[in-house]
mmCIF file of C-alpha atoms in Angstrom:
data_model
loop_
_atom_site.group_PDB
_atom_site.id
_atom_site.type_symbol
_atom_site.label_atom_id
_atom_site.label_comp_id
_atom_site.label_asym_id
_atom_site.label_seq_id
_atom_site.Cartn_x
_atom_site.Cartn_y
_atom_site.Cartn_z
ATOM 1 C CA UNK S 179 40.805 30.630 45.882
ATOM 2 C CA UNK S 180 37.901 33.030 45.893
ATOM 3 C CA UNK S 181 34.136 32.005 46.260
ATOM 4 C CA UNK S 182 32.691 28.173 46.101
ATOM 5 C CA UNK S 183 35.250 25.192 44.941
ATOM 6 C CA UNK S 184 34.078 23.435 41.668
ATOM 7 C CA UNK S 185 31.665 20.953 42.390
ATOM 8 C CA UNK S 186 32.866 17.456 41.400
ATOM 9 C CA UNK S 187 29.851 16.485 39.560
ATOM 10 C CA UNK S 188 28.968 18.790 36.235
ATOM 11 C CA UNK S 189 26.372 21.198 36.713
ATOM 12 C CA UNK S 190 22.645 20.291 35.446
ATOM 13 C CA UNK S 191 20.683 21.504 32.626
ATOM 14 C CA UNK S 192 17.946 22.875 35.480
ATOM 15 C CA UNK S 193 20.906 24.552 37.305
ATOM 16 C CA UNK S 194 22.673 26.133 34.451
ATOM 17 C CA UNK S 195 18.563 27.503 33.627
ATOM 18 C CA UNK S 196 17.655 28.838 36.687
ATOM 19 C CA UNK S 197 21.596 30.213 37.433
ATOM 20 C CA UNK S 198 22.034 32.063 34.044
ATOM 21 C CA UNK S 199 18.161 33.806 34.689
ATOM 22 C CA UNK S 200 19.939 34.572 38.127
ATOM 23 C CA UNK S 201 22.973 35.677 37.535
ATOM 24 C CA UNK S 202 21.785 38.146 34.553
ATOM 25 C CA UNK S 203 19.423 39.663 36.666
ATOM 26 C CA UNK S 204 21.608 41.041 38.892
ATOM 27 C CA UNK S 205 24.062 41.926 36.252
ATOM 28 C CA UNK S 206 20.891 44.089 34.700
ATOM 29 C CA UNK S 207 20.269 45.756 38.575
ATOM 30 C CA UNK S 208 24.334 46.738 38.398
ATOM 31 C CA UNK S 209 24.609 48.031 35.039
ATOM 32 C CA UNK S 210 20.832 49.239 34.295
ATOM 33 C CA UNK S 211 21.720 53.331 34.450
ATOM 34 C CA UNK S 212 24.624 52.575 31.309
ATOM 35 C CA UNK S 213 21.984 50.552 29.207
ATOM 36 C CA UNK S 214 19.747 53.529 29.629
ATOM 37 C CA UNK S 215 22.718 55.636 28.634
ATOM 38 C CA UNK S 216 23.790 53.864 25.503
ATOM 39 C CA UNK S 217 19.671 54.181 24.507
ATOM 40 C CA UNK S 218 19.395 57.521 24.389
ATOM 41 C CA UNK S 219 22.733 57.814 22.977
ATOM 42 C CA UNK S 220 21.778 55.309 20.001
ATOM 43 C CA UNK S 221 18.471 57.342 19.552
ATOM 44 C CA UNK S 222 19.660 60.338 19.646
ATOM 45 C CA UNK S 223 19.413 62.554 16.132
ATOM 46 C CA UNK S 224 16.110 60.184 15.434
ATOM 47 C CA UNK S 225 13.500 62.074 17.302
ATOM 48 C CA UNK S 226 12.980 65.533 17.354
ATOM 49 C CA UNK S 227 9.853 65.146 19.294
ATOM 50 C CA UNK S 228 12.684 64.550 22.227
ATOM 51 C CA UNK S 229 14.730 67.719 21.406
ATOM 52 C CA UNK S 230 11.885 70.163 21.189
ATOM 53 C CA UNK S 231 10.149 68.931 24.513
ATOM 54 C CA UNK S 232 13.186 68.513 27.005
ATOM 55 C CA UNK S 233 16.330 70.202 24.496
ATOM 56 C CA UNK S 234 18.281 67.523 25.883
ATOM 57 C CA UNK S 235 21.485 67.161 24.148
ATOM 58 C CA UNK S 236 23.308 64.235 25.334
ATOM 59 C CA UNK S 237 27.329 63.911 25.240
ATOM 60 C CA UNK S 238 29.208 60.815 26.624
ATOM 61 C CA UNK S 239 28.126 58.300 28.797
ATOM 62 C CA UNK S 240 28.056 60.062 32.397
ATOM 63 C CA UNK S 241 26.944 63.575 30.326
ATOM 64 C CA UNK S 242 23.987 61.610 29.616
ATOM 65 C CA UNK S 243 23.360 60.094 33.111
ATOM 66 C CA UNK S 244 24.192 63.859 34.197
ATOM 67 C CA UNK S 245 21.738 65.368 32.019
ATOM 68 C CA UNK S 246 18.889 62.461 32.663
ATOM 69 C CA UNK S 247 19.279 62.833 36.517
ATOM 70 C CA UNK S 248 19.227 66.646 36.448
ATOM 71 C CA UNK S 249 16.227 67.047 33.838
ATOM 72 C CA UNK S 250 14.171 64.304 34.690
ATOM 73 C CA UNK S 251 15.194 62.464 37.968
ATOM 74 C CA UNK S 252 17.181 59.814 39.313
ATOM 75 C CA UNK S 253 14.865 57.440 38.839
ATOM 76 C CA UNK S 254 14.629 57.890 35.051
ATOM 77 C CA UNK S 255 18.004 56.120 35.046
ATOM 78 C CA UNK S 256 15.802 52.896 35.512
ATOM 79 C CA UNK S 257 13.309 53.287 33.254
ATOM 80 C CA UNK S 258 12.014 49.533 31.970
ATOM 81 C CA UNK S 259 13.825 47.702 35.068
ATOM 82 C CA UNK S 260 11.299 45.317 35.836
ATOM 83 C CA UNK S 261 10.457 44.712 31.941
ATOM 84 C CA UNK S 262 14.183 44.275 31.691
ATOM 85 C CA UNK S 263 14.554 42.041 34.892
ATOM 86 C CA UNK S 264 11.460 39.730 33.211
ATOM 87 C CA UNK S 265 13.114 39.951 30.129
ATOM 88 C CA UNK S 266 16.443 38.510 31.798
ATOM 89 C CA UNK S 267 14.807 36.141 33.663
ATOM 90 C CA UNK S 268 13.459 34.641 30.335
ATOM 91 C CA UNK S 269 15.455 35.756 28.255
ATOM 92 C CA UNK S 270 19.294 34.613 29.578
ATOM 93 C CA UNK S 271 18.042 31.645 31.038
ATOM 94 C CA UNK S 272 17.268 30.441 27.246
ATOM 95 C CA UNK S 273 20.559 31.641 25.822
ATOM 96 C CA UNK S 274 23.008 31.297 28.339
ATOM 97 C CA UNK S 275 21.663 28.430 30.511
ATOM 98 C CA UNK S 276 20.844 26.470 27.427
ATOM 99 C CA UNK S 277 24.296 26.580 25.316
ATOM 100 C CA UNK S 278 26.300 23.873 27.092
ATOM 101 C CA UNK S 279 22.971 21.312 26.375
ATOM 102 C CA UNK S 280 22.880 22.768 22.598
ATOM 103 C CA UNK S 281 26.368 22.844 22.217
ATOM 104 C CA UNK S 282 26.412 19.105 23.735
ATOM 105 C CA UNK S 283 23.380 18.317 20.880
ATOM 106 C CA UNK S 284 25.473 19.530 18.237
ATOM 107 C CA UNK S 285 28.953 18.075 18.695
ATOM 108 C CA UNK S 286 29.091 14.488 16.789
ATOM 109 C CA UNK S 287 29.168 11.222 19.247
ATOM 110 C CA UNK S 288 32.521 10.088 20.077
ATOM 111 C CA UNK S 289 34.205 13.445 19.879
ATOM 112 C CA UNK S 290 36.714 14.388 22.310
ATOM 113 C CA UNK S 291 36.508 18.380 21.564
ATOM 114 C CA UNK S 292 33.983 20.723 20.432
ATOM 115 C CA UNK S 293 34.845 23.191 16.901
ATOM 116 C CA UNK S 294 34.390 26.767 16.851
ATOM 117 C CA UNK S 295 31.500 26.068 14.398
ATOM 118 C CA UNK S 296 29.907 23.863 16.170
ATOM 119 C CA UNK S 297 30.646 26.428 19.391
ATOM 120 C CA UNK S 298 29.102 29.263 17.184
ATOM 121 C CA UNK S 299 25.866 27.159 15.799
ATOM 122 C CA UNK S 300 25.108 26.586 19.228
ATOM 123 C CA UNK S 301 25.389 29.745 20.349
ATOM 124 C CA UNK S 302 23.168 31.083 17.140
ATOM 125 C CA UNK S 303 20.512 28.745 17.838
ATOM 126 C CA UNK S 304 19.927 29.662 21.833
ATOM 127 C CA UNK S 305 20.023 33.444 21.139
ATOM 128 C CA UNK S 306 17.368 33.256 18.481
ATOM 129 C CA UNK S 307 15.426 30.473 20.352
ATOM 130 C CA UNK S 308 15.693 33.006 23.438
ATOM 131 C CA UNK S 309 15.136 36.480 21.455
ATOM 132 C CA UNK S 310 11.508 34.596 20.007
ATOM 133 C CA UNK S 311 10.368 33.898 23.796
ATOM 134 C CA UNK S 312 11.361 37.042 25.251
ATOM 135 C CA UNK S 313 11.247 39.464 22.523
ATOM 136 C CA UNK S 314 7.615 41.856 24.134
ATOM 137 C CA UNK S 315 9.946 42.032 27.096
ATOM 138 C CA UNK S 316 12.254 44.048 24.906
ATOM 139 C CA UNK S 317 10.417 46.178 23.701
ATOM 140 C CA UNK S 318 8.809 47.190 26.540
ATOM 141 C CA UNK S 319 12.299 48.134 28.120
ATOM 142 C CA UNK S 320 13.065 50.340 25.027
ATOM 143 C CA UNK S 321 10.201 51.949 25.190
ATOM 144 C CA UNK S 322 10.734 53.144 29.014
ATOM 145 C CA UNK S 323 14.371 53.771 28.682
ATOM 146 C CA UNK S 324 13.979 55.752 25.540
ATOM 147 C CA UNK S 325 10.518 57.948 26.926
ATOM 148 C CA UNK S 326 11.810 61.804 28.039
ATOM 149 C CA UNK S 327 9.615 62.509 30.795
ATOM 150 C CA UNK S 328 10.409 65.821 32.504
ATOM 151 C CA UNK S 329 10.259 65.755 36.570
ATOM 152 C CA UNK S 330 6.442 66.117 36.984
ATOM 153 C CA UNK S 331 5.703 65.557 33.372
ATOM 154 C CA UNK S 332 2.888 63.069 32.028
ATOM 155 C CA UNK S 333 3.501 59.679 31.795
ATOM 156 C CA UNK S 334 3.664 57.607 28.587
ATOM 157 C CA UNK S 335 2.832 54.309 30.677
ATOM 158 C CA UNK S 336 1.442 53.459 33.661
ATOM 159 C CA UNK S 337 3.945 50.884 34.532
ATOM 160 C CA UNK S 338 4.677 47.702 32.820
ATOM 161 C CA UNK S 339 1.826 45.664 32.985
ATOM 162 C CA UNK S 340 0.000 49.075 30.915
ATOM 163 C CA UNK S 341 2.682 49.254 28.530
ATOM 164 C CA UNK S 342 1.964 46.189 27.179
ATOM 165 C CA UNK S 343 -1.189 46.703 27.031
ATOM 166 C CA UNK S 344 -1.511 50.023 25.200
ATOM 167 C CA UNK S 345 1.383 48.797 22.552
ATOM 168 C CA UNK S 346 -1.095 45.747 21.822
ATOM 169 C CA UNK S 347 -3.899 48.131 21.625
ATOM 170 C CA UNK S 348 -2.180 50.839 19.698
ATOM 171 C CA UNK S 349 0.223 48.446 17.283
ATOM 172 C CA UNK S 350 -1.387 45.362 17.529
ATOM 173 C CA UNK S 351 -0.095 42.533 19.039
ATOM 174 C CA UNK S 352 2.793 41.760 16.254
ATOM 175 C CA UNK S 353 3.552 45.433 17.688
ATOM 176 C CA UNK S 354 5.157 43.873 20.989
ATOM 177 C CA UNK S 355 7.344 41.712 18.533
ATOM 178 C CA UNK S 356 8.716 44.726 16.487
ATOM 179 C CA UNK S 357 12.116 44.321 15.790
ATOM 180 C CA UNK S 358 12.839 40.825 15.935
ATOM 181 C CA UNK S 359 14.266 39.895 13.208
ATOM 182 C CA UNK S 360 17.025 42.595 13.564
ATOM 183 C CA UNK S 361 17.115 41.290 17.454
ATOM 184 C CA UNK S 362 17.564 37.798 16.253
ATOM 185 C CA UNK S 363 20.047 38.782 14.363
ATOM 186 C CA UNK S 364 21.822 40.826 17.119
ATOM 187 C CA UNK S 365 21.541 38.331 19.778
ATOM 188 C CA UNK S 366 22.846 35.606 17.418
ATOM 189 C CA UNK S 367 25.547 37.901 17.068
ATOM 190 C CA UNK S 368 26.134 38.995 20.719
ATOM 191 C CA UNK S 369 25.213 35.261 21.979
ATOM 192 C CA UNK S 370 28.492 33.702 19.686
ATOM 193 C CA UNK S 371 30.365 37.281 20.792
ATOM 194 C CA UNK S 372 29.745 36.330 24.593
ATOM 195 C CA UNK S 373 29.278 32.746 24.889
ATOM 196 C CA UNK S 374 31.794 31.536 22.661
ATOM 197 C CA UNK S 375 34.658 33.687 23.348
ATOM 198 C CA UNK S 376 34.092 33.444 26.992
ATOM 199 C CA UNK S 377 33.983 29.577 26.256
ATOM 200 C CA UNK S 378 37.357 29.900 24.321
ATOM 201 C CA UNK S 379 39.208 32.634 26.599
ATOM 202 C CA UNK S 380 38.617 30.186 29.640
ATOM 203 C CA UNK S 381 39.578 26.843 27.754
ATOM 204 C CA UNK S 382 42.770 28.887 26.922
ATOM 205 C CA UNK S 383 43.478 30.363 30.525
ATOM 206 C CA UNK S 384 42.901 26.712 31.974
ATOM 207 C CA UNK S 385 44.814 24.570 29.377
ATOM 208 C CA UNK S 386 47.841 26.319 29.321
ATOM 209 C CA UNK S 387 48.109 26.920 32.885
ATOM 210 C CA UNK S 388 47.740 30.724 33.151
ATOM 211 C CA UNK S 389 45.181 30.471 35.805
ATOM 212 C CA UNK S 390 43.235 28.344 37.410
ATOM 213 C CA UNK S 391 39.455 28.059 37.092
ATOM 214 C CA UNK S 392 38.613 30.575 39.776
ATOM 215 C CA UNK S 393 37.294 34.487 39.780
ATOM 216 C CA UNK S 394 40.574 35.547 38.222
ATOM 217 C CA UNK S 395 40.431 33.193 35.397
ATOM 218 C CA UNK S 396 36.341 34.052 34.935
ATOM 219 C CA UNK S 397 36.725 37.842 35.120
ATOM 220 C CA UNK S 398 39.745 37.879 32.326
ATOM 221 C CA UNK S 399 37.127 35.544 30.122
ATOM 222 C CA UNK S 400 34.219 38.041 31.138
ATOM 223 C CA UNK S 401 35.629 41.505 30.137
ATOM 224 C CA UNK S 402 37.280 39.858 26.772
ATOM 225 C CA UNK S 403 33.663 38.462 25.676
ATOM 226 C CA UNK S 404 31.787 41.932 26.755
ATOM 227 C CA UNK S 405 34.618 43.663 24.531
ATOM 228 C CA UNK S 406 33.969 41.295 21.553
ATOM 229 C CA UNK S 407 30.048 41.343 21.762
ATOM 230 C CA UNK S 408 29.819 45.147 21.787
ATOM 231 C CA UNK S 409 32.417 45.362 18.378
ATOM 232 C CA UNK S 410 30.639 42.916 16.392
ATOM 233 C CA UNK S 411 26.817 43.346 18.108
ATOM 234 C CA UNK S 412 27.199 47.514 17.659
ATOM 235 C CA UNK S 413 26.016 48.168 14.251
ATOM 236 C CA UNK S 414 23.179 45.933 14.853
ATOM 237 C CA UNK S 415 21.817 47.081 18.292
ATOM 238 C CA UNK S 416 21.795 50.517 17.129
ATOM 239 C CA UNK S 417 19.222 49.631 14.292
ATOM 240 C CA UNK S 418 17.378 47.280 16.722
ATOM 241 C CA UNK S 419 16.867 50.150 19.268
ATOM 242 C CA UNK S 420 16.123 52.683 16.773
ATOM 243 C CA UNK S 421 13.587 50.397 15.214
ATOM 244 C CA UNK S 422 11.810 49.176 17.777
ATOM 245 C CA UNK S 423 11.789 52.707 19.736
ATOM 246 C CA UNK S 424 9.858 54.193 16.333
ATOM 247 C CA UNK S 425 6.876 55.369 15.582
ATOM 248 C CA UNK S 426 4.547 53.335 13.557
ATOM 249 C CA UNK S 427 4.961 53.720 9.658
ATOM 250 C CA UNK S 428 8.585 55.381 10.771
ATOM 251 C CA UNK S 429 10.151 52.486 9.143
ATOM 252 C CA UNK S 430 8.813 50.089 6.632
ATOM 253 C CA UNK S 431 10.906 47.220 8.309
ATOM 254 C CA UNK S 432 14.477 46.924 10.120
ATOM 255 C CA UNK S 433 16.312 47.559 6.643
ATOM 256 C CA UNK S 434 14.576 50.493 5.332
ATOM 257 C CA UNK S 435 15.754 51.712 9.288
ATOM 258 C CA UNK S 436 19.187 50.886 8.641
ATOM 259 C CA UNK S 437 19.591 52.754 5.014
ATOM 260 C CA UNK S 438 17.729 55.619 6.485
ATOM 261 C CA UNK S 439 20.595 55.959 9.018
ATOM 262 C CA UNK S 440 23.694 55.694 6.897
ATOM 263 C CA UNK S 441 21.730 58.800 4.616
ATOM 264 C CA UNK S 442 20.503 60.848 7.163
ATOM 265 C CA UNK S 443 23.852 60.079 9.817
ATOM 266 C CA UNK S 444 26.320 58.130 7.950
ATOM 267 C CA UNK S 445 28.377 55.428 8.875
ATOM 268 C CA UNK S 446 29.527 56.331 12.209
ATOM 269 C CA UNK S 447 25.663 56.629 13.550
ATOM 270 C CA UNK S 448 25.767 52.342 13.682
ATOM 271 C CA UNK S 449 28.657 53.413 16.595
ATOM 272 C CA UNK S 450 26.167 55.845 18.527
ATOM 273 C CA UNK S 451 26.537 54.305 22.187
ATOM 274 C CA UNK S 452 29.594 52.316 21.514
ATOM 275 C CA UNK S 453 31.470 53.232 24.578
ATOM 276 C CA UNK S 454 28.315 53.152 26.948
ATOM 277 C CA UNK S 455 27.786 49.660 25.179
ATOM 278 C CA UNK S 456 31.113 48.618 25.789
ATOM 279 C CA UNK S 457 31.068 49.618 29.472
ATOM 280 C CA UNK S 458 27.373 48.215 30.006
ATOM 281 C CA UNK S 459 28.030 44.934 28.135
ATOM 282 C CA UNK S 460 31.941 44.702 29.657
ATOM 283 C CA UNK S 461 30.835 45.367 33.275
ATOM 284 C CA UNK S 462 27.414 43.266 32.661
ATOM 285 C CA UNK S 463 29.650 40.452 31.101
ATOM 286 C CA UNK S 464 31.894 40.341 34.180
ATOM 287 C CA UNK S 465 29.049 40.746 36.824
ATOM 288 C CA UNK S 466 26.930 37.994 35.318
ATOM 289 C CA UNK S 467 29.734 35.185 34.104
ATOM 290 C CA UNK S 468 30.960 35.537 37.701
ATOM 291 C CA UNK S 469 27.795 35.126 39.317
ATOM 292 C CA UNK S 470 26.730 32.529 37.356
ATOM 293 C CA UNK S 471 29.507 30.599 37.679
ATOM 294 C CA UNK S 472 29.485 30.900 41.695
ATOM 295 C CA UNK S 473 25.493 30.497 41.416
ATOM 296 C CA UNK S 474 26.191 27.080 39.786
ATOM 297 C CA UNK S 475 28.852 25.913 42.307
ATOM 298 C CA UNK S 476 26.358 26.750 45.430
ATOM 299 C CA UNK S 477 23.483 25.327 43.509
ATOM 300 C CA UNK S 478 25.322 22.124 43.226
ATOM 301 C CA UNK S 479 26.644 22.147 46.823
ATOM 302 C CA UNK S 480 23.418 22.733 48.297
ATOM 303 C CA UNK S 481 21.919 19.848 45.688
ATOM 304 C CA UNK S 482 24.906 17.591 46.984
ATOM 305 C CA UNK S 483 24.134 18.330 51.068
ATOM 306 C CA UNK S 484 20.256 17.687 50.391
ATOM 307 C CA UNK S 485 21.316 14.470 48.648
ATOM 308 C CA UNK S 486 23.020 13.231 51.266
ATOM 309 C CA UNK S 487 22.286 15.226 54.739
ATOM 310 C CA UNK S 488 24.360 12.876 56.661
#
């Protein structure tokens, strides 16, 4: 048995909150440098502001690290991490720490299982509920991750508190919510992708015996969600990135974005990033359903011991 023993009474609704928020966090601090990756790979081929300042040509997921490190630092590699921890923080805590309570709201009275519908409206409804509270946070992170800033170079933003303030001042406010219906749309996507096949994938594991509900059984669960998010989320967070990364007027909204890349790129440009996706959302998947599931086993022990100190 490795890590914390379940805890005898279910997890609550303020744990599951505060552990998901956790627990993506430092998923986003482990696997920050391959979401920067998979950024410039998605917008690469869009900007040619980017090729003519740095001629940065990026191939592969550590070619692009390589290049990013060599032309413009190591630090480049985390570009929007404190937008993107804030965004986590606010962000997962909605959509992950919420779907058990949802899921709960949704299945009828009296019923002894929950349906993959009802498994899949739940998981739709926190990942749009969480993408409309968090959604400035998200841009912000684009922004940084996709800026090329040569070693010594100007800056675009003086860190993230300035960011926001110059894309309200320069877009407008709506300007920090570009993108969110295509982000709704991904996250709905990615949310049912994570949450529900990690929900199913452990059901299955523990039901039939194959393991028992442990690390083993939650890292199996883990890397099968991150490899079903990034198939079926793909396509869409390529024309959320692009479209929130553009320039205003670029795009007259997230479809116009989306024809303009299957012209100008064809199909294969909504698979720009995949394998950077897959090995940011597989490794982030496994990092963060571990944690959280160990987060919510100490939370509960150390709520039990304060309960009852002696």
């Amino acid at each position: 048995m490795v890590g914390f023993k379940p805890a005898d009474v279910p997890p609550t609704a303020m744990v599951k909150f505060v552990g998901a928020g956790t627990a993506a966090c430092i998923a986003d601090l482990v696997t920050f440098p391959l979401d920067t990756a998979k950024v410039r790979l998605q917008i690469q081929g869009e900007s040619k502001l980017a090729v003519a300042a740095t001629s940065a040509q990026y191939k592969g997921v550590f070619g692009t690290i390589a290049t990013m490190v060599k032309m413009e630092g190591p630090k480049s590699l985390y570009n929007g991490l404190v937008a993107g921890l804030q965004r986590q923080m606010s962000f997962a805590s909605i959509r992950i720490g919420l779907y058990d309570s949802v899921k709960q709201l949704y299945t009828p009275t009296g019923s002894d299982s929950t349906s993959i519908f009802t498994r899949l409206l739940a998981g739709c409804t926190t990942g749009a509920m969480a993408v409309t509270c968090a959604q400035p946070t998200d841009v912000v992170k684009v922004r940084f991750q996709a800026h090329i800033r040569v070693v010594g170079g100007p800056k675009k933003y003086n860190g993230t508190v300035d960011a926001y303030r110059t894309i309200a001042r320069e877009e407008g406010v709506k300007g920090l919510w570009k993108g969110t219906l295509p982000n709704i749309t991904r996250n709905a996507i990615v949310n049912c992708g994570e949450l529900v096949t990690y929900d199913l994938i452990k059901e299955a594991l523990l039901k039939y015996h194959l393991m028992t509900d442990n690390f083993p059984c939650h890292f199996v669960a883990a890397f099968g969600a991150g490899f079903c998010a990034t198939v079926v989320a793909s396509p869409v967070d390529v024309v959320k990135t692009r479209y929130m990364n553009s320039l205003p007027e670029q795009y007259k909204n997230a479809l116009n974005c989306m024809l303009t890349m299957v012209v100008k790129e064809g199909p294969t440009a909504f698979y720009k990033g995949f394998i950077p996706s897959f090995l940011r959302l597989g490794s982030w998947n496994v990092v963060m359903f571990v944690t959280y599931e160990q987060l919510k086993r100490a939370m509960m022990a150390a709520r039990g011991s304060w309960e009852a100190p002696f």
